[in-house]
Short mmCIF file of C-alpha atoms and ligand atoms in Angstrom, two decimals:
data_model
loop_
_atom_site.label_atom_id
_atom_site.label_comp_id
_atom_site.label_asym_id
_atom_site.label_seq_id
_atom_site.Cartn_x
_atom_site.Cartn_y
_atom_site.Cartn_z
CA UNK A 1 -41.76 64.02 -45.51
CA UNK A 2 -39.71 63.45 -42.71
CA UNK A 3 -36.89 65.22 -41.38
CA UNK A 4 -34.14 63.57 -40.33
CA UNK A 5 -30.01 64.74 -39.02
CA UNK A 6 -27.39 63.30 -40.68
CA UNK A 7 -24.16 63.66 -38.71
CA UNK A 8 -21.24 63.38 -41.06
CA UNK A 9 -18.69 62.09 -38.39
CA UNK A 10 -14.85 62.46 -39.19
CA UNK A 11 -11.78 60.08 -40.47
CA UNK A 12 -14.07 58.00 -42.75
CA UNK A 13 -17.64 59.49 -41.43
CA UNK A 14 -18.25 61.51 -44.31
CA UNK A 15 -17.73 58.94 -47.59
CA UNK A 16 -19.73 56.89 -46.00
CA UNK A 17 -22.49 59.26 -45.06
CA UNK A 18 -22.72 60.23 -48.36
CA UNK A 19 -22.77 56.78 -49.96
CA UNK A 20 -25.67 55.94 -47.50
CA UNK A 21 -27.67 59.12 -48.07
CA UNK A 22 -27.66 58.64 -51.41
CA UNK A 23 -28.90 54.95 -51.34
CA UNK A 24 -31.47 55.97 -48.93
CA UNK A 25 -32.44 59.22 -51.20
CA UNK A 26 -32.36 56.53 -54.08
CA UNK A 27 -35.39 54.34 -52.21
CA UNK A 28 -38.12 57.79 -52.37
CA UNK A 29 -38.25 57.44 -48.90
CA UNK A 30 -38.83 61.08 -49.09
CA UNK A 31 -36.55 62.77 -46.60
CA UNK A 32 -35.56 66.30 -45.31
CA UNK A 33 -31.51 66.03 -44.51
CA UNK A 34 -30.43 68.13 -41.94
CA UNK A 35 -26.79 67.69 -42.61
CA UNK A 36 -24.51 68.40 -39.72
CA UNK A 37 -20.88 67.56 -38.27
CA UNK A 38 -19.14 66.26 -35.31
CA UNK A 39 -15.68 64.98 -34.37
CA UNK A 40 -12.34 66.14 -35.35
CA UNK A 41 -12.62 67.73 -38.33
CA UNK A 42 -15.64 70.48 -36.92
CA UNK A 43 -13.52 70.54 -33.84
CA UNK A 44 -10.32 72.08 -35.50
CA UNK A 45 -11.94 74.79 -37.26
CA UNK A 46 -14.74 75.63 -34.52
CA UNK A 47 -12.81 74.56 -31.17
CA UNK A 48 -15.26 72.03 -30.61
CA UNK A 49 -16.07 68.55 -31.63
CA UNK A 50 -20.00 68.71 -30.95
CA UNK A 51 -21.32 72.42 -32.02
CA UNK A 52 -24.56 73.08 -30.26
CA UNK A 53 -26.28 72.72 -33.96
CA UNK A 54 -26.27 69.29 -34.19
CA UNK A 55 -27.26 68.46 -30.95
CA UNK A 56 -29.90 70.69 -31.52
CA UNK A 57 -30.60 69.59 -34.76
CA UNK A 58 -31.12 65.77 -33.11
CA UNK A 59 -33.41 67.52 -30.45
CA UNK A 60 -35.55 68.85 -32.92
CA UNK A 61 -35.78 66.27 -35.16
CA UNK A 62 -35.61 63.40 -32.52
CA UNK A 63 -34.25 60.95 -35.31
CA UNK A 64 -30.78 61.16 -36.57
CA UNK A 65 -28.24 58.49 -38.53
CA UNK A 66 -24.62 59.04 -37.80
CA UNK A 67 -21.49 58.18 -39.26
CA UNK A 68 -18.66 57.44 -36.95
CA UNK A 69 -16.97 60.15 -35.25
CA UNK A 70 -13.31 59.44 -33.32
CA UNK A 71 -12.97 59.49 -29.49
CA UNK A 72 -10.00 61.96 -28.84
CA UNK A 73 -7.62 60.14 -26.43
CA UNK A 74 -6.74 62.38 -23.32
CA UNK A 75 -8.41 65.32 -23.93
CA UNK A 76 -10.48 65.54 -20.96
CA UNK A 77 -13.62 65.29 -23.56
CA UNK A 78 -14.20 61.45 -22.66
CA UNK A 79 -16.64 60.14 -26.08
CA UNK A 80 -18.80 62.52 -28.09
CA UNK A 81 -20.42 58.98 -28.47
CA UNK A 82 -20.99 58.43 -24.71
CA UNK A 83 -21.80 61.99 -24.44
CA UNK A 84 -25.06 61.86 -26.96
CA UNK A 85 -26.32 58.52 -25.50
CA UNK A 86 -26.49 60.76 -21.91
CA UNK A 87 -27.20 63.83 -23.33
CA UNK A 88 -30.39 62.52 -25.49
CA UNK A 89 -30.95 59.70 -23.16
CA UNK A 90 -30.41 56.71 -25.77
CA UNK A 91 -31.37 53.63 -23.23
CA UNK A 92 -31.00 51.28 -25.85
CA UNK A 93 -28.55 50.14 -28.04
CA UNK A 94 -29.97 47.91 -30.69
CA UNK A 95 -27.69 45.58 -32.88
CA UNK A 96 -29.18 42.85 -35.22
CA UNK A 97 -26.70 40.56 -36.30
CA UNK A 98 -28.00 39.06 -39.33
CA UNK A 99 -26.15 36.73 -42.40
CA UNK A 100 -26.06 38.11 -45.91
CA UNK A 101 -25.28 35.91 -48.28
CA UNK A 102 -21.82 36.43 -49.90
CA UNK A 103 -20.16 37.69 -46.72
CA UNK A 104 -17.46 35.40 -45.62
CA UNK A 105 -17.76 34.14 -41.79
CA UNK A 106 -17.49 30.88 -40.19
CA UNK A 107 -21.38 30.67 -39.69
CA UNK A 108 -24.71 31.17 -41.61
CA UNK A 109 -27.83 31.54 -41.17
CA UNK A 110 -26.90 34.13 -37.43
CA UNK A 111 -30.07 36.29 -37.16
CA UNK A 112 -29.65 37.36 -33.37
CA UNK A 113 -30.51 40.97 -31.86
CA UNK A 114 -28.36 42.47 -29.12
CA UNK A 115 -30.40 44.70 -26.78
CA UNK A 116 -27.29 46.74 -24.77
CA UNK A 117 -28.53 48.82 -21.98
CA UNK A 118 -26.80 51.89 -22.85
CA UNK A 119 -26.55 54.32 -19.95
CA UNK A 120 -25.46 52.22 -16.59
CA UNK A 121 -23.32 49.63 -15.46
CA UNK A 122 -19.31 50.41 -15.82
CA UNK A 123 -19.78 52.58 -18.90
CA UNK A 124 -21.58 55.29 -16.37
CA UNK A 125 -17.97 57.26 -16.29
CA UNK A 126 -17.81 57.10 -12.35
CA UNK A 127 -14.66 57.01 -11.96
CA UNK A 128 -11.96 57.33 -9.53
CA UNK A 129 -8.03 58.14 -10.59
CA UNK A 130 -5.52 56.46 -8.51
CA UNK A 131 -3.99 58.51 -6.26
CA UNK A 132 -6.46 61.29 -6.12
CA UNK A 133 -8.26 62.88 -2.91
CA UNK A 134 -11.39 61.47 -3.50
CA UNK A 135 -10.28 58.29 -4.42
CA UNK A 136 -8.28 57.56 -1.52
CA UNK A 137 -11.46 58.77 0.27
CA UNK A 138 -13.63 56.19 -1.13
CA UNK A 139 -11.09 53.37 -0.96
CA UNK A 140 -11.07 54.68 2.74
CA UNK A 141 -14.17 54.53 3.52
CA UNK A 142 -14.71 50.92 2.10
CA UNK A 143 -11.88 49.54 3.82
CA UNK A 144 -13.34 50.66 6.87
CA UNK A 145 -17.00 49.19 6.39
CA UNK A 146 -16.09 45.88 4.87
CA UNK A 147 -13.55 43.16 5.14
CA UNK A 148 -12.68 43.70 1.32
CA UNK A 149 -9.48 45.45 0.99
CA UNK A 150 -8.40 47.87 -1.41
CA UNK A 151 -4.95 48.50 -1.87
CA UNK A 152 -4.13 53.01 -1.87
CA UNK A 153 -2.41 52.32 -5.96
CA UNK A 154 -5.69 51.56 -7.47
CA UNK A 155 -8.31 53.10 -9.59
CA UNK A 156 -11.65 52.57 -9.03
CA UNK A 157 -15.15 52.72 -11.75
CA UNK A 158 -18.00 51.90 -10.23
CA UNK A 159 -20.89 49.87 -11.35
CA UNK A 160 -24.38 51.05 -10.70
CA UNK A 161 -27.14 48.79 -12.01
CA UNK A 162 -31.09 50.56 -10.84
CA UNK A 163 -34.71 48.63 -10.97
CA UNK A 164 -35.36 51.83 -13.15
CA UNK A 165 -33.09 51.32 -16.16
CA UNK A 166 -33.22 47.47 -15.88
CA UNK A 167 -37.02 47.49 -16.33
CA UNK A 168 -37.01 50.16 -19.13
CA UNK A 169 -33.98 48.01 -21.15
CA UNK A 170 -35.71 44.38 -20.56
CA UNK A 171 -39.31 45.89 -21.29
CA UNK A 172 -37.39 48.01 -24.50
CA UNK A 173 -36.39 44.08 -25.89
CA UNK A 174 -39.80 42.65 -25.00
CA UNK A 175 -41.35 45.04 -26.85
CA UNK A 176 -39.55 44.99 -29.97
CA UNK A 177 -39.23 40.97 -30.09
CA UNK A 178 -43.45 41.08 -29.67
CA UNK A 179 -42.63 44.04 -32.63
CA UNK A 180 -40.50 41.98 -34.76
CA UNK A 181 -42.40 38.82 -33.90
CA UNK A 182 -39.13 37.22 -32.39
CA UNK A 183 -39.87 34.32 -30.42
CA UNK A 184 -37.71 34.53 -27.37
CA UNK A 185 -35.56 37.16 -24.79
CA UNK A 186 -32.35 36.11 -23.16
CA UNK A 187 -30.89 38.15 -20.71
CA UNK A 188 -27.05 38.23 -19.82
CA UNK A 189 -25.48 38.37 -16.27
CA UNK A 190 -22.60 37.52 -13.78
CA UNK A 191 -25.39 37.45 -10.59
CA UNK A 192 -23.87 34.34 -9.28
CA UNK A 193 -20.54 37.03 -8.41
CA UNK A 194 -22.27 40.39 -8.58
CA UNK A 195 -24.99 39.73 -6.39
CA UNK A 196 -26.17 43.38 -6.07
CA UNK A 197 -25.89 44.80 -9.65
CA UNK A 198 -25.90 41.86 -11.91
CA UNK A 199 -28.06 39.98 -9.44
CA UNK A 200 -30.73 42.82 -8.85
CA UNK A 201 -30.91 42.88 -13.10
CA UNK A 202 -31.27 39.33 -13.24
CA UNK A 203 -34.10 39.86 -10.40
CA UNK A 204 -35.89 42.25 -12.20
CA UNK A 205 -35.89 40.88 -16.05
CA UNK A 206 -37.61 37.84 -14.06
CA UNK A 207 -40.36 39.97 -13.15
CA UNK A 208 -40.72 42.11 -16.43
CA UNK A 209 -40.53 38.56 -18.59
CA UNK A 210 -44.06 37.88 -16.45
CA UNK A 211 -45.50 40.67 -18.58
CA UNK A 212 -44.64 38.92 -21.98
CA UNK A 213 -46.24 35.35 -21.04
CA UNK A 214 -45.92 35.25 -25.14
CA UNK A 215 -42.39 35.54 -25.19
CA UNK A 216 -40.38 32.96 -24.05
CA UNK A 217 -37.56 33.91 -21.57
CA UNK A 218 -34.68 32.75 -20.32
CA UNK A 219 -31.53 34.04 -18.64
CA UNK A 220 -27.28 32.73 -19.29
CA UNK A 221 -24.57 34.12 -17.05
CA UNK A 222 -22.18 36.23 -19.73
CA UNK A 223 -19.25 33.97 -20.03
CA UNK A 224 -21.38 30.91 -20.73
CA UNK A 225 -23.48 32.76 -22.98
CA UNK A 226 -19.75 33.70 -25.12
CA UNK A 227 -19.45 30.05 -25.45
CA UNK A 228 -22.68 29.16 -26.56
CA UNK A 229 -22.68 32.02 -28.91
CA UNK A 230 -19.59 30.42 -30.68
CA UNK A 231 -21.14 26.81 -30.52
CA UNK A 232 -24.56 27.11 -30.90
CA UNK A 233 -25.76 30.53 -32.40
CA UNK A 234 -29.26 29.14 -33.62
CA UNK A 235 -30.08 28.29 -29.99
CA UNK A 236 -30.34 32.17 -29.65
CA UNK A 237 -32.91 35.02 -30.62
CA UNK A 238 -33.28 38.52 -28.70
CA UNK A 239 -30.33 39.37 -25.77
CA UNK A 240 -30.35 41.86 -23.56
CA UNK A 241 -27.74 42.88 -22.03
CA UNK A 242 -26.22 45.35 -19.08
CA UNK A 243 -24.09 47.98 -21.02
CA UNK A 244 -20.59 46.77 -20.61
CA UNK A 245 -21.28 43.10 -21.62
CA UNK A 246 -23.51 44.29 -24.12
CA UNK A 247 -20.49 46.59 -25.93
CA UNK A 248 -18.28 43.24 -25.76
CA UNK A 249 -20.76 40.80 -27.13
CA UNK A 250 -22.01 42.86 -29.74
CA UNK A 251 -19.08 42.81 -31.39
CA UNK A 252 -18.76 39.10 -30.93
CA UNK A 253 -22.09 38.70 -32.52
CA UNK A 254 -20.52 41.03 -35.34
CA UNK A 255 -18.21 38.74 -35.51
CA UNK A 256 -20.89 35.67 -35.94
CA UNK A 257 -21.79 37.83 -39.15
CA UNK A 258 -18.98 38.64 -40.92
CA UNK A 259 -17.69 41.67 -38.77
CA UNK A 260 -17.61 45.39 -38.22
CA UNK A 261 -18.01 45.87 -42.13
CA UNK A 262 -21.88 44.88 -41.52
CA UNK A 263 -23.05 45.15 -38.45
CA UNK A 264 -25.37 48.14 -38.16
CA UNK A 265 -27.04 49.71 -34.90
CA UNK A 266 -29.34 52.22 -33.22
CA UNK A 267 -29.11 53.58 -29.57
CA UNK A 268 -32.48 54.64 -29.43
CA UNK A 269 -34.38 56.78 -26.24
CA UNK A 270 -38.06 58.04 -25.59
CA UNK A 271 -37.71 60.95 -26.92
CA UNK A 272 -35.16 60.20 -29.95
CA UNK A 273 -32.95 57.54 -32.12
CA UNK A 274 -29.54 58.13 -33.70
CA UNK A 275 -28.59 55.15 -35.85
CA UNK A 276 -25.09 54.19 -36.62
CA UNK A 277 -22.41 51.51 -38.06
CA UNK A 278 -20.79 49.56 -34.79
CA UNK A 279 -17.55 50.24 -36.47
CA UNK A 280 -15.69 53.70 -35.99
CA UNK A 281 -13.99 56.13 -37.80
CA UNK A 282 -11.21 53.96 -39.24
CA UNK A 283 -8.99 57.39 -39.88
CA UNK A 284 -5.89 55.71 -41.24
CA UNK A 285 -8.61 55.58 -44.75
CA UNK A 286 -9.74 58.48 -44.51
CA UNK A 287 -10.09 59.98 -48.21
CA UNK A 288 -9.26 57.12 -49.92
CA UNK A 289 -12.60 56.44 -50.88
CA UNK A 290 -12.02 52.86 -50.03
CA UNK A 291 -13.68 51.32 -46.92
CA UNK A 292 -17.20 49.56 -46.74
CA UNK A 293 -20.20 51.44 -46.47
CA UNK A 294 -22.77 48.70 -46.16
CA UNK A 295 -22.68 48.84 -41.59
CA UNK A 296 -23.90 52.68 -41.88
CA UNK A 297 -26.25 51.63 -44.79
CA UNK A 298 -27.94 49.03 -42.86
CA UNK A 299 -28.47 51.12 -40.01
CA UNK A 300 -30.57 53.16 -42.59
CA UNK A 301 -32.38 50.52 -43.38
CA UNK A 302 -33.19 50.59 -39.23
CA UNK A 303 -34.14 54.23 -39.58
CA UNK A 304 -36.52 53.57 -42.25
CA UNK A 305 -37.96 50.95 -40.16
CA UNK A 306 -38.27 52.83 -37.24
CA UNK A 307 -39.59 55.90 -39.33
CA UNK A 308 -42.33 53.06 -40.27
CA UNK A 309 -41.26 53.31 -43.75
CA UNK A 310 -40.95 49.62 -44.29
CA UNK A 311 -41.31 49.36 -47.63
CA UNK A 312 -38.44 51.85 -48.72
CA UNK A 313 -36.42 49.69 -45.83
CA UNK A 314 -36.98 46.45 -46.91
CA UNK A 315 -36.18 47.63 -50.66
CA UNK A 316 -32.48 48.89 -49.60
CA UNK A 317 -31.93 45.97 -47.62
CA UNK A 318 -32.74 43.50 -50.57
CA UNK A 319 -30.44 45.78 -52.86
CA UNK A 320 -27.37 46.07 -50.26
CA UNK A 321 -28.16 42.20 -49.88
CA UNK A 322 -28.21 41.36 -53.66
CA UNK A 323 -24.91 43.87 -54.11
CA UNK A 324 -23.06 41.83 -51.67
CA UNK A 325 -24.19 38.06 -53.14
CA UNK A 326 -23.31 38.60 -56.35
CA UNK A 327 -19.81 40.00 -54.71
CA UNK A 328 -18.55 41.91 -57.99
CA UNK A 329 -19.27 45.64 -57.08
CA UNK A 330 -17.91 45.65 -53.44
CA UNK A 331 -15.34 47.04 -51.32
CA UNK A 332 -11.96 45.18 -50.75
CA UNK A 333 -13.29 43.67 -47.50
CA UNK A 334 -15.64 41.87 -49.08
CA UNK A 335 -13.31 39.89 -51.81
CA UNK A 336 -11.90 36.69 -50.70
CA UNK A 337 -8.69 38.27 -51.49
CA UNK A 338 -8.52 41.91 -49.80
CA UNK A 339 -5.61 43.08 -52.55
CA UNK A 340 -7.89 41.73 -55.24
CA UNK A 341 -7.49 44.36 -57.97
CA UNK A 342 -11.74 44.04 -58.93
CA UNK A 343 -12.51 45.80 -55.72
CA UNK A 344 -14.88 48.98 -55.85
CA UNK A 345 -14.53 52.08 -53.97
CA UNK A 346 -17.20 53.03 -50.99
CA UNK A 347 -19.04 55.13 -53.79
CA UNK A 348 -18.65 52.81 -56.62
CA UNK A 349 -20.62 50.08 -54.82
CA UNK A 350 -23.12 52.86 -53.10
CA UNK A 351 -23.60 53.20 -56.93
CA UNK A 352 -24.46 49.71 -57.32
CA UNK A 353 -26.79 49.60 -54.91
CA UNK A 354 -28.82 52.26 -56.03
CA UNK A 355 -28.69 50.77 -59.54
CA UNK A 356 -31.04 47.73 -57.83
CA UNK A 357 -33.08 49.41 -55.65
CA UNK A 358 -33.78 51.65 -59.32
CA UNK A 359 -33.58 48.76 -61.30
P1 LIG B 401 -12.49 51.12 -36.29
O1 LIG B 401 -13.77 50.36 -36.36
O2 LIG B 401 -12.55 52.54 -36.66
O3 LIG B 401 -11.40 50.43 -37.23
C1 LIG B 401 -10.76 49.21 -36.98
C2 LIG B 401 -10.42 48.54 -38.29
O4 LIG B 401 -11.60 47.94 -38.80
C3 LIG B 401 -9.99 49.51 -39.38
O5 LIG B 401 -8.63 49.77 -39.37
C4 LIG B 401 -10.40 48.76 -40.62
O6 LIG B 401 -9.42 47.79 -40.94
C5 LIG B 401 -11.65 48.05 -40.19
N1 LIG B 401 -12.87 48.78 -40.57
C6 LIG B 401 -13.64 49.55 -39.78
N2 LIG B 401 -14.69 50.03 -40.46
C7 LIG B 401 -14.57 49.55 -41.72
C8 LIG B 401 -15.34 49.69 -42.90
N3 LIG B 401 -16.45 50.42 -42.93
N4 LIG B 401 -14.91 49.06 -44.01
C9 LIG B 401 -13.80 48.32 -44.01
N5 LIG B 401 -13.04 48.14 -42.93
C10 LIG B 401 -13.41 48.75 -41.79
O7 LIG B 401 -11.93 50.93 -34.79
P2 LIG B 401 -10.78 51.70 -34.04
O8 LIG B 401 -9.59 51.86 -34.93
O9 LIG B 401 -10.65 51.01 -32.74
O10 LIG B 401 -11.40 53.13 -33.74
C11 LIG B 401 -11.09 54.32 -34.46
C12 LIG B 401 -11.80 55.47 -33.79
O11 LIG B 401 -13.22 55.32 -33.91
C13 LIG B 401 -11.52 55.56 -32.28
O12 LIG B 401 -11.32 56.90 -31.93
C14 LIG B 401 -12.79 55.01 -31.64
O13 LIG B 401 -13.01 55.56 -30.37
C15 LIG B 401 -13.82 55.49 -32.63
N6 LIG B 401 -15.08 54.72 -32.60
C16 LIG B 401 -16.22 55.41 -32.87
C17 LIG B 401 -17.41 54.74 -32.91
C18 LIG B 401 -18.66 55.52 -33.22
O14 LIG B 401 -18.58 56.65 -33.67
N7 LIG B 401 -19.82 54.97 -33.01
C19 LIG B 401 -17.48 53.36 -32.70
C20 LIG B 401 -16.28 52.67 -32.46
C21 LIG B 401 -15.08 53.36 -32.41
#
């Protein structure tokens, strides 16, 4: 048995969670919940949105699924989201983009896998407020070492890109394409403009791609690689990616797919793995019982995976795939018409599910 935390998440966290569990529960895959809470909805009745329980609980257990939880705006606590990835040092974010019959998009046939480094690059929270001692210090300082001029009104995030992180993220996608017996690693850049962080990641996914002679590589600067996304998908297999083009083109690869509704993910460490939906809390449904559960459900089907229980994973993934061809038990979303009267509730097609994975 393993044991495994499920945070519940707020606005529409906790339908969902409970539509997933359930389908997971339904494949024997023979799990110990530890069912705990974050977000807004913990943080009104115990003054915080992260209790020290379920970041222990993830400690512990070292594997955890999560349902989305909603990023407070000015209130000084910048993303419980953000805040895990650092805390539990989640290097990777993993997000397979993957058709499914019966989903409506403008392509078939995607199966791409965005590798997002997860704790560098823009997304590091080093930032500088306009107008602010330190700020004007830094600007200060660089306007007196270089002929680059920054002007006293701005703001100012910084960028760090190491040797360290690069190697662990490039090596992380290696790995699981050799894994997943994917054929080929692409990694994203701007190096041609940002010589010293983009061009010191292209330098060094050179040199780890030397370890993987089996595993073709290749490398696209970012706004290219948009474009060829859009035009030529099938071209592509594995990308990794520093973390702030990784956040943007993972949801254009969603996009490739069908969208948010689908796309599942895992930001996933050394030492543990929390898997969850690329979409967020959606709060203006919460409690209606209405939105899509299949994102959080595939990124059970990850867990189980990663958990090595393949067989229970590739089980709920055929169900959740036959559920959504067949297009009659399924959430609003998923009907060619989005008022179409036939649509089922999140738990009405978690139901469905679980009636083909019992058969
Ligand atoms: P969102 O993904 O929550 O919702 C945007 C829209 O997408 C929704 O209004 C809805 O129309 C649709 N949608 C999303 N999930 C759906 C589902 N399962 N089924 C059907 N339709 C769905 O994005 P947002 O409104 O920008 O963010 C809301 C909150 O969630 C913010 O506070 C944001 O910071 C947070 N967020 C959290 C996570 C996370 O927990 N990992 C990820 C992204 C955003």
């Amino acid at each position: 048995m393993a044991n495994v935390t499920f945070v519940t998440g707020d606005g529409i966290g906790p339908e969902i969670a409970e539509a997933t569990r359930r389908c997971i529960d339904a494949t024997g895959a023979d799990i110990n919940w530890d069912i705990v809470e974050a977000g807004t909805d913990v943080m009104e009745r115990l003054g915080t949105p992260l209790p020290d329980e379920t970041l222990a609980s993830i400690k512990k257990n070292g594997i955890a699924i999560k349902a989305p939880i909603t990023t407070p705006v000015g209130t000084g606590f910048r993303s419980i989201n953000v805040h895990l990835r650092q805390t539990l040092d989640l290097y990777a974010c993993l997000r397979p983009c993957k058709s499914y019959k019966g989903v409506r998009s403008r392509y078939s046939d995607i199966d791409l896998v965005v590798v997002r480094e997860n704790t560098e690059d823009l997304y590091a929270g080093i930032e500088y407020e306009k107008g602010k001692d330190d700020t004007n210090e830094i600007i200060d300082w660089i306007n007196r070492h270089t002929t680059r001029k920054i002007t006293k009104d701005s703001g100012v995030s910084i960028k760090p890109i190491s040797v360290t992180a690069t190697q662990r993220i490039v090596r992380f996608a290696f790995d699981y394409a050799r894994k997943l017996g994917r054929k080929k690693v692409t990694s994203v850049h701007k190096a041609n403009i940002m010589k010293f962080s983009d061009g010191l990641w292209l330098d060094v996914s050179r040199q780890v791609a030397k370890e993987y002679s089996d595993i073709e590589f290749e490398d696209r600067i970012v706004d290219n690689m948009c474009m060829q996304l859009i035009q030529k998908p099938e071209l592509y297999d594995v990308l990794v990616l520093p973390n702030l083009y990784g956040d943007i083109l993972s949801d254009l690869c969603a996009g490739l797919v069908g969208g948010l509704g689908v796309a599942p993910g895992g930001n996933i460490g050394d030492k543990a793995a929390v898997f969850e939906a690329t979409h967020g809390s959606a709060p203006k449904y919460k409690g209606q019982n209405k939105v899509n559960p299949t994102a959080l459900i595939l990124s059970g089907v990850m867990m189980l995976h990663h958990l090595g229980k393949t067989e229970q994973a590739e089980k709920l993934e055929n169900a959740v795939a036959a559920v959504i061809a067949e297009g009659k038990d399924v959430t609003y979303d998923m009907k060619p018409d989005r008022d179409d009267p036939t649509a089922v509730g999140t738990s009405q097609m978690a139901d469905a599910i679980i009636r083909k994975i019992t058969g």
